[in-house]
Short mmCIF file of C-alpha atoms in Angstrom, two decimals:
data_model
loop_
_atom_site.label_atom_id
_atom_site.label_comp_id
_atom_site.label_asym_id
_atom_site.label_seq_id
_atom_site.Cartn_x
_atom_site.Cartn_y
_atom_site.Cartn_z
CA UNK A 343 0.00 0.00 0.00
CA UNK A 344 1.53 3.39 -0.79
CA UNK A 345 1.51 6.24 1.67
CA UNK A 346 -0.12 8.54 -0.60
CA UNK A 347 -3.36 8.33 -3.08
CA UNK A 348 -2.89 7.26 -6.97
CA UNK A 349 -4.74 10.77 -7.28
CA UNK A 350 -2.51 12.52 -6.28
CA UNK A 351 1.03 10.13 -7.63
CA UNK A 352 -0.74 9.67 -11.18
CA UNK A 353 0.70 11.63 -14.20
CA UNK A 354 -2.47 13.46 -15.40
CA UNK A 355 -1.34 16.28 -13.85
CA UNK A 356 0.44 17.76 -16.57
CA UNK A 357 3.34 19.09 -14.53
CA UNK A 358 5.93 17.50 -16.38
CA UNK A 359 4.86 19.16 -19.65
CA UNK A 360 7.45 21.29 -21.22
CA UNK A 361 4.96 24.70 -20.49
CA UNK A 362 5.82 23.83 -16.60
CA UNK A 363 9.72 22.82 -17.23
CA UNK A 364 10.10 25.94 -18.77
CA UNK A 365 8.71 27.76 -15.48
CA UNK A 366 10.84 25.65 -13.17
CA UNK A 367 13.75 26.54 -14.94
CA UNK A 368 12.83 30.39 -15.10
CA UNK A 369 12.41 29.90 -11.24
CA UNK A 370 15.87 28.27 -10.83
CA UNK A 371 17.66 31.63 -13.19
CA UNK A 372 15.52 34.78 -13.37
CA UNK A 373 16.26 37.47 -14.88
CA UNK A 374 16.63 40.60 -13.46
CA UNK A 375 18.21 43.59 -14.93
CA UNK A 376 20.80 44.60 -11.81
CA UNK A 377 20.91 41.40 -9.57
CA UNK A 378 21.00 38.80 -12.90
CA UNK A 379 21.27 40.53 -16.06
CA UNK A 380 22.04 36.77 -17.79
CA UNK A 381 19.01 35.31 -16.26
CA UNK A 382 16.38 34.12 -18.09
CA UNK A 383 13.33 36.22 -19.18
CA UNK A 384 9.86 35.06 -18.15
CA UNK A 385 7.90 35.16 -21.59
CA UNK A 386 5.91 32.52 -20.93
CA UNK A 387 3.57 33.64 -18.08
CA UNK A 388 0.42 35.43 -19.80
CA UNK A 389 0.03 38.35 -16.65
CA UNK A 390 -0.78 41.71 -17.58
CA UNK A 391 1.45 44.09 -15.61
CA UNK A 392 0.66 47.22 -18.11
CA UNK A 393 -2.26 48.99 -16.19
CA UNK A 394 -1.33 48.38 -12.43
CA UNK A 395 -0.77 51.73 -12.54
CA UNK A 396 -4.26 52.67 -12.75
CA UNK A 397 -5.66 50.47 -9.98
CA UNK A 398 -2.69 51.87 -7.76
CA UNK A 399 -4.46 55.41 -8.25
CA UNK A 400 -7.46 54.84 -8.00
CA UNK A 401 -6.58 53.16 -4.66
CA UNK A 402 -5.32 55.86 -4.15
CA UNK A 403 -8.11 58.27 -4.48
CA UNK A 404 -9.99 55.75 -2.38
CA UNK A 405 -8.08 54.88 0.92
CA UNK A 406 -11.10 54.03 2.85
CA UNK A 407 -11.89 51.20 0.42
CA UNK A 408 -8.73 49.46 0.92
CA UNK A 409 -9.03 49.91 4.85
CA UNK A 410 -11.89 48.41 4.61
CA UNK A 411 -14.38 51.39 5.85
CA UNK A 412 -17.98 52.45 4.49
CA UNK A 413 -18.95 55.97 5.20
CA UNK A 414 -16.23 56.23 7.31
CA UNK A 415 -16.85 53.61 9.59
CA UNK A 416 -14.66 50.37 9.55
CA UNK A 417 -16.49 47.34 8.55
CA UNK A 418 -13.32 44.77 8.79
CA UNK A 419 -15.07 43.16 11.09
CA UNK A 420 -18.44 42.46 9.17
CA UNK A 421 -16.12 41.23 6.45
CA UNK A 422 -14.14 38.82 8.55
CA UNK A 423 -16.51 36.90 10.28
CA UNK A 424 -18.73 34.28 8.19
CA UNK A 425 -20.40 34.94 4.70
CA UNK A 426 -22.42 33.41 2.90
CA UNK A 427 -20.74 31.35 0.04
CA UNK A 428 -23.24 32.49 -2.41
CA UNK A 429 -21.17 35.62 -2.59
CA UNK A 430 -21.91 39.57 -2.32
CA UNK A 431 -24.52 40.76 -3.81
CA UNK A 432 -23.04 44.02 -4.37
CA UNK A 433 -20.29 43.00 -5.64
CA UNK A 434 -22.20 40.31 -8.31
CA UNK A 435 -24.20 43.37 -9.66
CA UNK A 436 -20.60 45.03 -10.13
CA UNK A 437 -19.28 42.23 -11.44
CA UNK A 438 -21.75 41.08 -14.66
CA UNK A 439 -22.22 45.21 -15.16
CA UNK A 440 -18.73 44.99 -15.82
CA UNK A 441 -18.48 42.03 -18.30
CA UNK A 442 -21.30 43.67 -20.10
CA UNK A 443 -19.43 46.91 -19.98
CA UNK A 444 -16.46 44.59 -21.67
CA UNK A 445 -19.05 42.99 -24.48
CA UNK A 446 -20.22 46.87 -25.39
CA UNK A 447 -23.27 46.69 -23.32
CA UNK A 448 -24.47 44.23 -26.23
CA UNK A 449 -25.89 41.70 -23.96
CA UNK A 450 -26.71 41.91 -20.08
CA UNK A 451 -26.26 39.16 -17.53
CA UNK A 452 -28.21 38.20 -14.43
CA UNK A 453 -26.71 38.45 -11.09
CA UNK A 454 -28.44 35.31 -10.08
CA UNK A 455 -26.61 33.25 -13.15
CA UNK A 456 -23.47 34.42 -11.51
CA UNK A 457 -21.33 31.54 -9.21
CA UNK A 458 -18.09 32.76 -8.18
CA UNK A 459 -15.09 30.73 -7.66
CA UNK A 460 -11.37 30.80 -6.69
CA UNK A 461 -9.82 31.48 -10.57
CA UNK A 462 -11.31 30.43 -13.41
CA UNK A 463 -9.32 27.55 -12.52
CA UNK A 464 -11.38 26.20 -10.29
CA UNK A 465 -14.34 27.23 -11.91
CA UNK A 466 -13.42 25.29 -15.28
CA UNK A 467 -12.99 22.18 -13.05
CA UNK A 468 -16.58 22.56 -11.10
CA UNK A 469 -18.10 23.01 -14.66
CA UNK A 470 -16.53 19.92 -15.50
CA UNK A 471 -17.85 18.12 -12.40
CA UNK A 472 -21.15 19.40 -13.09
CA UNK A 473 -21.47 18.44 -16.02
CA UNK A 474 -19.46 15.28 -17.11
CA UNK A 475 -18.81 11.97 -15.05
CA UNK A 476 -15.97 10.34 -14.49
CA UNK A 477 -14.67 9.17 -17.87
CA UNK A 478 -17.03 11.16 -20.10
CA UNK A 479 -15.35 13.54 -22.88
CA UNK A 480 -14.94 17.40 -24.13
CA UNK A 481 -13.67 18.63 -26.98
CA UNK A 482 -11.16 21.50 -27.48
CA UNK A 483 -9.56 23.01 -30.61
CA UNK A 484 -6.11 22.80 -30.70
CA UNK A 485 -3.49 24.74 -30.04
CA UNK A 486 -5.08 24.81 -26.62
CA UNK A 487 -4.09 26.09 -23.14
CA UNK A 488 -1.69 23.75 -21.40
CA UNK A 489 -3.36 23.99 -17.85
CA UNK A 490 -6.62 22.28 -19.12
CA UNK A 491 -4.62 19.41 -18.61
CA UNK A 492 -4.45 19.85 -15.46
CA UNK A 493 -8.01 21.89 -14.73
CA UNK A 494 -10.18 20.02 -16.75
CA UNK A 495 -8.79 16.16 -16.17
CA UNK A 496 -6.61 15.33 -13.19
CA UNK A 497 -9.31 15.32 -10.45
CA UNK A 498 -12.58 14.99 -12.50
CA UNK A 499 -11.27 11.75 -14.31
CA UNK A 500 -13.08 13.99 -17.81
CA UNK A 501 -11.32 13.27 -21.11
CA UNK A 502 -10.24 15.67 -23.57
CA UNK A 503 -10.20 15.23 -27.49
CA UNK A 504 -8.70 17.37 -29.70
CA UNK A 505 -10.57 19.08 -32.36
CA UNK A 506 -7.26 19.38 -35.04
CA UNK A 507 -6.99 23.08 -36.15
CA UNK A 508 -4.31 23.89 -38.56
CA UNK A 509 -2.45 26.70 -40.00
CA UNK A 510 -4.27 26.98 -42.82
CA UNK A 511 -7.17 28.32 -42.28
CA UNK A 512 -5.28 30.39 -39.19
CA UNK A 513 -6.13 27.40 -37.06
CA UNK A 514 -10.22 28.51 -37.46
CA UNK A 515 -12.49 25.11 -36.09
CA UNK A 516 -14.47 23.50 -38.82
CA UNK A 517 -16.91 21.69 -39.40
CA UNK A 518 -15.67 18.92 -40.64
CA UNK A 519 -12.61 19.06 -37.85
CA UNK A 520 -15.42 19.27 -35.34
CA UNK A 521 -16.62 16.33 -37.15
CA UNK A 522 -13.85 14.26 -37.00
CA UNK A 523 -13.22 15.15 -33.31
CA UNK A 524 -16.57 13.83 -32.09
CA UNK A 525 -15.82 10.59 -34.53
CA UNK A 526 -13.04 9.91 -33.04
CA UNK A 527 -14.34 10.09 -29.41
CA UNK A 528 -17.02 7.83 -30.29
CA UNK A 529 -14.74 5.21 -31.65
CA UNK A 530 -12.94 5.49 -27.70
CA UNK A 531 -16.59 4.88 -26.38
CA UNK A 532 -16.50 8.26 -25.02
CA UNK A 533 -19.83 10.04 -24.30
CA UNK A 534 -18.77 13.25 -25.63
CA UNK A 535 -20.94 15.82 -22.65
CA UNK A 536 -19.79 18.84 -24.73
CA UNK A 537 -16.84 21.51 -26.33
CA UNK A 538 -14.69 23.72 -24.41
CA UNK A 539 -13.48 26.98 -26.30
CA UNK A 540 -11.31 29.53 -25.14
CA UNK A 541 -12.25 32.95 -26.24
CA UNK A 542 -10.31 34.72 -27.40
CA UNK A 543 -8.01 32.23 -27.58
CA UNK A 544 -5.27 30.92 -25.64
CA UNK A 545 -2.70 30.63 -27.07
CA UNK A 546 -3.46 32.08 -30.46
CA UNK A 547 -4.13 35.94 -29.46
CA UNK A 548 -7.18 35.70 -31.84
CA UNK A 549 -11.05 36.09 -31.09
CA UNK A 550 -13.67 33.75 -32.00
CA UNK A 551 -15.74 34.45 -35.50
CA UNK A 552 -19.45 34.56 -35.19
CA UNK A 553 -19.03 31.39 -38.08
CA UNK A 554 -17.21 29.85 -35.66
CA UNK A 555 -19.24 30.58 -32.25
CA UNK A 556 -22.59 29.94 -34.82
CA UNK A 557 -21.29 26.49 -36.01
CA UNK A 558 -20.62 25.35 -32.03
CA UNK A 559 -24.37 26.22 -31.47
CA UNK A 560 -25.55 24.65 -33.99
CA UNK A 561 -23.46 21.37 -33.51
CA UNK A 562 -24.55 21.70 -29.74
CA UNK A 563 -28.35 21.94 -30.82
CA UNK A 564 -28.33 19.01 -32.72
CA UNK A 565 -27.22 16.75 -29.59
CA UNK A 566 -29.40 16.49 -26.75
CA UNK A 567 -27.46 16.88 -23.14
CA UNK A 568 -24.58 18.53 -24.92
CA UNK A 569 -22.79 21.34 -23.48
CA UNK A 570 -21.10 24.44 -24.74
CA UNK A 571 -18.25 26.01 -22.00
CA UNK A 572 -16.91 29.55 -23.39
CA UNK A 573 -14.22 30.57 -21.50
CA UNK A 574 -13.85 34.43 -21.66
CA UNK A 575 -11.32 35.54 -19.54
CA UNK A 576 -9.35 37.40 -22.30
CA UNK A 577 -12.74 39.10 -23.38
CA UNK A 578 -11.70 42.45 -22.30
CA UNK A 579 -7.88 42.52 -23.97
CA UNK A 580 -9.07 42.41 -27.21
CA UNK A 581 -7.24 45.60 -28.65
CA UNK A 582 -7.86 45.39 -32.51
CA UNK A 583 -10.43 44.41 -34.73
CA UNK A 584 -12.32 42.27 -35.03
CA UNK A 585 -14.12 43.19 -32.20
CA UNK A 586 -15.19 40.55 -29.28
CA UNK A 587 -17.84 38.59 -30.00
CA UNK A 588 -19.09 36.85 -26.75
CA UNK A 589 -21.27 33.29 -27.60
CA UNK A 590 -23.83 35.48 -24.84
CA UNK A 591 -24.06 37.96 -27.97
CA UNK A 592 -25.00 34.43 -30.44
CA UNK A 593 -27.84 33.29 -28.07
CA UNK A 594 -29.08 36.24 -27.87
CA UNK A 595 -29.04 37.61 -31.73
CA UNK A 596 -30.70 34.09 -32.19
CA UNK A 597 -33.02 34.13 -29.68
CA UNK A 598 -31.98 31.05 -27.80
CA UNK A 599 -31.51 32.65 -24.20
CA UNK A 600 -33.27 31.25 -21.25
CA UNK A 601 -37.05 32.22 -21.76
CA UNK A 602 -36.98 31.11 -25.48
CA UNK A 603 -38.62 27.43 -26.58
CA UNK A 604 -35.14 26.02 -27.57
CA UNK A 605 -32.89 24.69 -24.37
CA UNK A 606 -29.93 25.73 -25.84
CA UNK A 607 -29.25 28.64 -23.80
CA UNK A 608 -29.07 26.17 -20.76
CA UNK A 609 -26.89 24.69 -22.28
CA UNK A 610 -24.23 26.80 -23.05
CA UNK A 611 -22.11 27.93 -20.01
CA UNK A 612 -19.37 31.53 -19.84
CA UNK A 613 -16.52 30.92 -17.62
CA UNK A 614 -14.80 34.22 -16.55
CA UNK A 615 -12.35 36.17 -14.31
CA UNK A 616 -10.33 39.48 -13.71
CA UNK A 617 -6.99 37.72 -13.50
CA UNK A 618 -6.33 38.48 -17.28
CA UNK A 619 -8.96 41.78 -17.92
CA UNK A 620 -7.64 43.57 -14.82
CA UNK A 621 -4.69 41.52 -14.38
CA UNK A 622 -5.59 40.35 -10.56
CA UNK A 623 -4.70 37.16 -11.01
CA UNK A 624 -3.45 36.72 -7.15
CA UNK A 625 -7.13 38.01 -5.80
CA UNK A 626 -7.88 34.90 -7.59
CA UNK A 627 -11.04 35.54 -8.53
CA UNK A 628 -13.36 33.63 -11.51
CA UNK A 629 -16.89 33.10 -11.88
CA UNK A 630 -19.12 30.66 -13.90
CA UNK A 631 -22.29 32.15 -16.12
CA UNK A 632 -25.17 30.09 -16.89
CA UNK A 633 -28.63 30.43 -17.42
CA UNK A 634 -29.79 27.33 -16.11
CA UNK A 635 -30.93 27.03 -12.69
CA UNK A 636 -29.89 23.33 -12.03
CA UNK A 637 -25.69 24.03 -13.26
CA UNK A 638 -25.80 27.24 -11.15
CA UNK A 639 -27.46 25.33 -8.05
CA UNK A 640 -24.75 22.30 -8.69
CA UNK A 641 -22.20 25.07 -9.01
CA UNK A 642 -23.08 26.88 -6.03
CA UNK A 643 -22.59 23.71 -4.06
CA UNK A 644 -19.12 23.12 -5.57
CA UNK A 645 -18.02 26.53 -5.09
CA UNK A 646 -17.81 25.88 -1.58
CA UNK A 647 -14.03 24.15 -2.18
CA UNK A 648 -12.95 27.31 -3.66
CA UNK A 649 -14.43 30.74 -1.85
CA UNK A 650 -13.56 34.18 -3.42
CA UNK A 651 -12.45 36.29 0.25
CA UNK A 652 -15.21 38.86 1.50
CA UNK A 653 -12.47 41.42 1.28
CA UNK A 654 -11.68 40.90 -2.01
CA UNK A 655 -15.20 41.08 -2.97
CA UNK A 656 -15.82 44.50 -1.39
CA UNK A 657 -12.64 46.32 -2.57
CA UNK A 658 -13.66 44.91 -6.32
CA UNK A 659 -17.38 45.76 -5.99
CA UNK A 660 -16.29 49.31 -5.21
CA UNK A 661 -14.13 49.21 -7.87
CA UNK A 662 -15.53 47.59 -10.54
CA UNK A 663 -18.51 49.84 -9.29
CA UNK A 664 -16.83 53.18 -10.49
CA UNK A 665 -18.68 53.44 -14.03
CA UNK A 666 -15.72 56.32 -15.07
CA UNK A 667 -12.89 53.94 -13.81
CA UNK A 668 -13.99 50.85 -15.66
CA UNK A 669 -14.58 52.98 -18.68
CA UNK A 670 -11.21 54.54 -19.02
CA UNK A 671 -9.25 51.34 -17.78
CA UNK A 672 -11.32 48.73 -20.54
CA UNK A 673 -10.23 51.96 -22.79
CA UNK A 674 -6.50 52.86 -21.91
CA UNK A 675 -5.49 49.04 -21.19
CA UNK A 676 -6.74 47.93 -24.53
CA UNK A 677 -4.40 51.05 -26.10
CA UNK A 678 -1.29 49.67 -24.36
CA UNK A 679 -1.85 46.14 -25.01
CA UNK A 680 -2.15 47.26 -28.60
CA UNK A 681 1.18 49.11 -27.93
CA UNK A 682 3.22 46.24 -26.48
CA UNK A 683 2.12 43.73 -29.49
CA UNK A 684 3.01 45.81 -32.00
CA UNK A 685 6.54 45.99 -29.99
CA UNK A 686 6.58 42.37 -29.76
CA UNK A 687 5.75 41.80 -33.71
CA UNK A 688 8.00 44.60 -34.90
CA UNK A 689 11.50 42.99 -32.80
CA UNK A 690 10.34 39.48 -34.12
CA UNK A 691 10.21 40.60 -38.05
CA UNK A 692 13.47 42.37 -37.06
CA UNK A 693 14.95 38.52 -36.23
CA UNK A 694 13.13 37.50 -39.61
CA UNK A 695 10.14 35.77 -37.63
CA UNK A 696 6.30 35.61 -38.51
CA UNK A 697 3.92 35.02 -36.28
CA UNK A 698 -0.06 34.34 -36.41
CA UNK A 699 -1.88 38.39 -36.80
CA UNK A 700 -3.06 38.61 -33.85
CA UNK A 701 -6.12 41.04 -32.24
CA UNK A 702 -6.37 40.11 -28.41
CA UNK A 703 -4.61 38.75 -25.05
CA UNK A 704 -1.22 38.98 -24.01
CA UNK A 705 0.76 36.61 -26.34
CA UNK A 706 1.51 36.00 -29.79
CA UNK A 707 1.68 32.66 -31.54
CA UNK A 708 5.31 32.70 -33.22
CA UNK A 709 5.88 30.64 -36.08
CA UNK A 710 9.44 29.63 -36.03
CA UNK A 711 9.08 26.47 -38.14
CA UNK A 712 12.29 27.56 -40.13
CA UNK A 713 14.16 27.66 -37.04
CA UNK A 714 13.52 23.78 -36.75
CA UNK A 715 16.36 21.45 -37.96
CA UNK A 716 13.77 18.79 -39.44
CA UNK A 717 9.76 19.37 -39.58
CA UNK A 718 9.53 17.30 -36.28
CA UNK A 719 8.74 17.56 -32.36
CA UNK A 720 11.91 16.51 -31.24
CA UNK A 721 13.30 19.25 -32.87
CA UNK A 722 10.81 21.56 -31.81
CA UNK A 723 11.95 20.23 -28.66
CA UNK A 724 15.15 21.07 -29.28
CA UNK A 725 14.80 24.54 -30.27
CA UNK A 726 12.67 25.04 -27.06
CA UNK A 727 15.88 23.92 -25.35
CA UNK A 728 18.45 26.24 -27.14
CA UNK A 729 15.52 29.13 -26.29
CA UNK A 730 15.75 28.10 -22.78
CA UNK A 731 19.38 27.63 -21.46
CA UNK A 732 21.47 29.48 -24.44
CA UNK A 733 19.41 32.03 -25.54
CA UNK A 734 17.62 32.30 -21.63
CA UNK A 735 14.18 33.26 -22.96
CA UNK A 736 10.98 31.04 -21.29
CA UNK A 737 8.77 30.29 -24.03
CA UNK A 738 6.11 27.85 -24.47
CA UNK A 739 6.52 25.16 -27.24
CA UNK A 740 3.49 24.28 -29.65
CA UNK A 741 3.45 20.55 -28.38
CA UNK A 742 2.68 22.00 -25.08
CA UNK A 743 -0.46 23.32 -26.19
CA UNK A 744 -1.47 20.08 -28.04
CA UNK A 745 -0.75 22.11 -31.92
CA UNK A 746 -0.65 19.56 -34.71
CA UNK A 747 2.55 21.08 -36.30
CA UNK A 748 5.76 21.57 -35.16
CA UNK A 749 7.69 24.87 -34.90
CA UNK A 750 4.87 27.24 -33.16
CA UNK A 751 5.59 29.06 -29.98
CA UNK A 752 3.76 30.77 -27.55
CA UNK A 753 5.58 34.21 -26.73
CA UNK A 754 3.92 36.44 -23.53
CA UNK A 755 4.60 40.54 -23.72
CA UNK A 756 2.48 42.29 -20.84
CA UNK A 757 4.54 40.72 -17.94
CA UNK A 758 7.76 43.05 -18.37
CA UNK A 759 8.76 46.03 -18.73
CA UNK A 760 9.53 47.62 -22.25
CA UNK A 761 13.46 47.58 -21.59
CA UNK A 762 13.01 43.82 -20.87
CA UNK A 763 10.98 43.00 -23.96
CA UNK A 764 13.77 44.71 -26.01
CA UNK A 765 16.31 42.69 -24.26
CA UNK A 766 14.55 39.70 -25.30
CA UNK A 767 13.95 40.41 -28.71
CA UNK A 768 17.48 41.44 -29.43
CA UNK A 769 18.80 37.95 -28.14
CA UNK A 770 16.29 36.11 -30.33
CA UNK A 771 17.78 37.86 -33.16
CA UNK A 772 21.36 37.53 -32.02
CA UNK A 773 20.14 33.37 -31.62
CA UNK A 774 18.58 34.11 -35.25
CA UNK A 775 21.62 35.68 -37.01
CA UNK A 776 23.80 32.74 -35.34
CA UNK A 777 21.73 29.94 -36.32
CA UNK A 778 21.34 31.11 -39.70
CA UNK A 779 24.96 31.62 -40.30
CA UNK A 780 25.59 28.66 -38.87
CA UNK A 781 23.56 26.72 -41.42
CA UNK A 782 24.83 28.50 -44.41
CA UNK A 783 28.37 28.17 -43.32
CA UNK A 784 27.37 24.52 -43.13
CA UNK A 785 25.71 24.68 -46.54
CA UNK A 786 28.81 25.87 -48.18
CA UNK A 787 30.75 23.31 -46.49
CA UNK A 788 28.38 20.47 -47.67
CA UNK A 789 28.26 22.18 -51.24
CA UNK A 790 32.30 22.51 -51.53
CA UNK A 791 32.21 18.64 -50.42
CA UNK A 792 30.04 17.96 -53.06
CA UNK A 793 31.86 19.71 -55.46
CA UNK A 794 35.49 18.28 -54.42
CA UNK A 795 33.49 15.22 -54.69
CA UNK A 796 32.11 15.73 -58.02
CA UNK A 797 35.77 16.40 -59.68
CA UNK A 798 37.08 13.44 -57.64
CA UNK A 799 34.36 11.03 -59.12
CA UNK A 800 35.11 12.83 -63.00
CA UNK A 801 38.89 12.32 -62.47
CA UNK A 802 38.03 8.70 -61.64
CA UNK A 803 36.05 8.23 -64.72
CA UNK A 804 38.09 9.95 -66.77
CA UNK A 805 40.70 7.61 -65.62
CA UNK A 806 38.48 5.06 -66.31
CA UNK A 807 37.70 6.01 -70.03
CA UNK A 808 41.85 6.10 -70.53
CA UNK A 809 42.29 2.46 -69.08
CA UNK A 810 39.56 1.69 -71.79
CA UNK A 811 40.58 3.23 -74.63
CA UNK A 812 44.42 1.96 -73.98
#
């Protein structure tokens, strides 16, 4: 018998995937520009660190908040002692006013559909206890987020299956990948209990298309007890066009929201948080939408294992409560995220690298498939390597995030300074220039073989044709 659970000493974890390595060896060597100027640079951790200066003054401005007072009264004690896990209502109200404020004010959500939760983390994994036994199977487009792993399978037993998106349609789900996904699960004997969709997307930087959010509502329609999760916790960094298009916004252009004849809108669930949008990610706070009753009951229960702090709730309710705040943060965040991309693309064509165009969150998805010695994942592998311990840059390999083709990257740009991004793009293209002269100084070298060769093997024929004609 072995002193600890198979749970918990199974694999399924995902924490030996190269997107974790690549953390634990940031951890071991970071950078930093006076105490470890040769350390490695953290571009794999998707925080956004551009806009903390406007929560810092608007803290500011509002000292009592953060001292927990109302009307100039403390109230740390009414806070502290026991609340009700249902959450504030206050701060509920604040909370779906600002994810409409996000969406345009295009759609409106009901305080009462709202179940908040620890992260989006742990609301991704109640979702999946609500709705899937042990066993039973979603399916996610690929590239996907490498934590879903982790979230979605190692304590809910769930399955994933890929839905295989490519490069050439800018790794857009089809119909007929979509398809072939839910083929394939049957032919495993899973019971496929719905699709999970990030959007935008993680890792591609790219929002949804209202073909694509149509086409998972329709394929969702067609299959009774099938479930649509839309995770939206990049909603608000979307900084170009197209603009955000929430699946909320589909159900309700279609009229398939709660009080409509079709079920459909029960059926499709909006996982969210302010980790990413106001980039808060240690107040942990997430939060599951759904219009049905029974998922948000289920989910109330499970939210139990994963609390959002009464303090945190009443600072954010305040905040988030501040109609001229939200609306010049959503505004001026979206303008420096914008900023820091184009930074990011512009030192990457500099090194002679593409990457997928891009119009939200805070990564790009680098195509460095020319970098690769052979079109494989061992030498994706390899190049992830080099990246990591000679060139000291943490970035996220393809494989990690489950892409069907070798040589894509995930590369993070909010979670540093300007000075540090430069840093990192002008040792990519020192790595760049290096490997690239490296291979043509090898391709000379072949080709003078080749030719030495070629005059050797003439010689010897010519030799050849003398011992003949003699």
């Amino acid at each position: 018998m072995g002193l600890l659970s198979r749970k918990v000493t199974c694999n399924s974890h995902g924490q030996d995937s190269s997107y974790f390595l690549g953390w634990q060896e940031y951890e071991k060597n970071p950078y930093d520009e006076f105490l470890n100027p040769k350390g490695i640079i953290q571009m794999g951790l998707a925080e956004n660190q551009l806009s903390f200066d406007l929560l810092e003054s608007w803290l500011a401005k509002n000292p009592g908040v953060s001292a927990f007072e109302k009307d100039g009264k403390s109230i740390f004690r009414e806070l502290a002692l026991f609340q009700d896990y249902h959450g504030l209502p206050v701060f509920k109200k604040a909370l779906v006013d600002f994810m409409a404020e996000i969406r345009g004010n295009k759609v409106a959500f009901d305080p009462s559909g709202i179940v908040l939760f620890a992260g989006s983390t742990s609301a991704n994994e109640a979702l999946m206890f609500c709705l899937a036994d042990q066993g039973d199977a979603f399916l996610l487009p690929t590239p996907y987020y490498p934590g879903f792993d982790r979230d979605l399978k190692w304590r809910t037993g769930a399955e994933i299956v890929p839905i295989q998106c490519t490069s050439s349609n800018n790794f857009q789900i089809t119909e007929s990948a979509l398809q072939r996904a839910y083929e394939d699960a049957q032919k495993r004997n899973l019971t496929v209990k719905g699709v999970l969709v990030t959007n935008p997307s993680n890792p591609l930087g790219t929002s949804m298309s209202r073909n694509e959010l149509n086409l998972l509502v329709d394929f969702i329609s067609d299959k009774a007890d099938m479930h649509l999760i839309s995770d939206e916790i990049y909603s608000g960094t979307v900084f170009d066009s197209p603009a955000f298009v929430s699946v909320a916004e589909i159900l309700k252009d279609r009229n398939l929201t709660k009080d409509s004849e079709s079920d459909v809108g029960n059926r499709v669930h909006v996982v969210y948080s302010l980790s990413k949008d106001l980039g808060l990610p240690g107040f942990r706070v997430g939060a599951i939408y759904s219009e049905n009753d029974t998922v948000v009951a289920a989910a109330t229960k499970m939210s139990s294992f994963g609390l959002v702090s009464s303090q945190t709730q009443y600072l954010l309710s305040a905040m988030l409560g501040d109609k001229k705040f939200t609306r010049n943060y959503i505004s001026e965040n979206q303008q420096r995220l914008k900023r820091r991309q184009k930074m990011l693309v512009s030192g990457l064509q500099k090194a002679g690298i593409s990457c997928l165009k891009s119009n939200a969150g805070l990564f790009c998805w680098v195509d460095m498939r020319h970098l690769l010695q052979s079109s494989t994942f061992e030498a994706e592998m390899e190049l992830w390597k080099k990246m990591v311990y000679d060139v000291r840059l943490n970035i996220s390999p393809g494989s990690s995030c489950h892409c069907t083709e070798p040589g894509w990257f995930r590369l993070c740009f909010a979670n540093m300074s300007e000075d540090t991004l430069d840093l990192a793009m002008k040792r990519l293209k020192a790595f760049v220039a290096e490997s690239t002269g490296s291979r043509s100084r090898r391709s000379i070298h072949s080709s003078g073989k080749r030719k030495s060769l070629t005059k050797w093997v003439f010689r010897l024929s010519s030799r050849d044709r003398e011992q003949e004609d003699r």
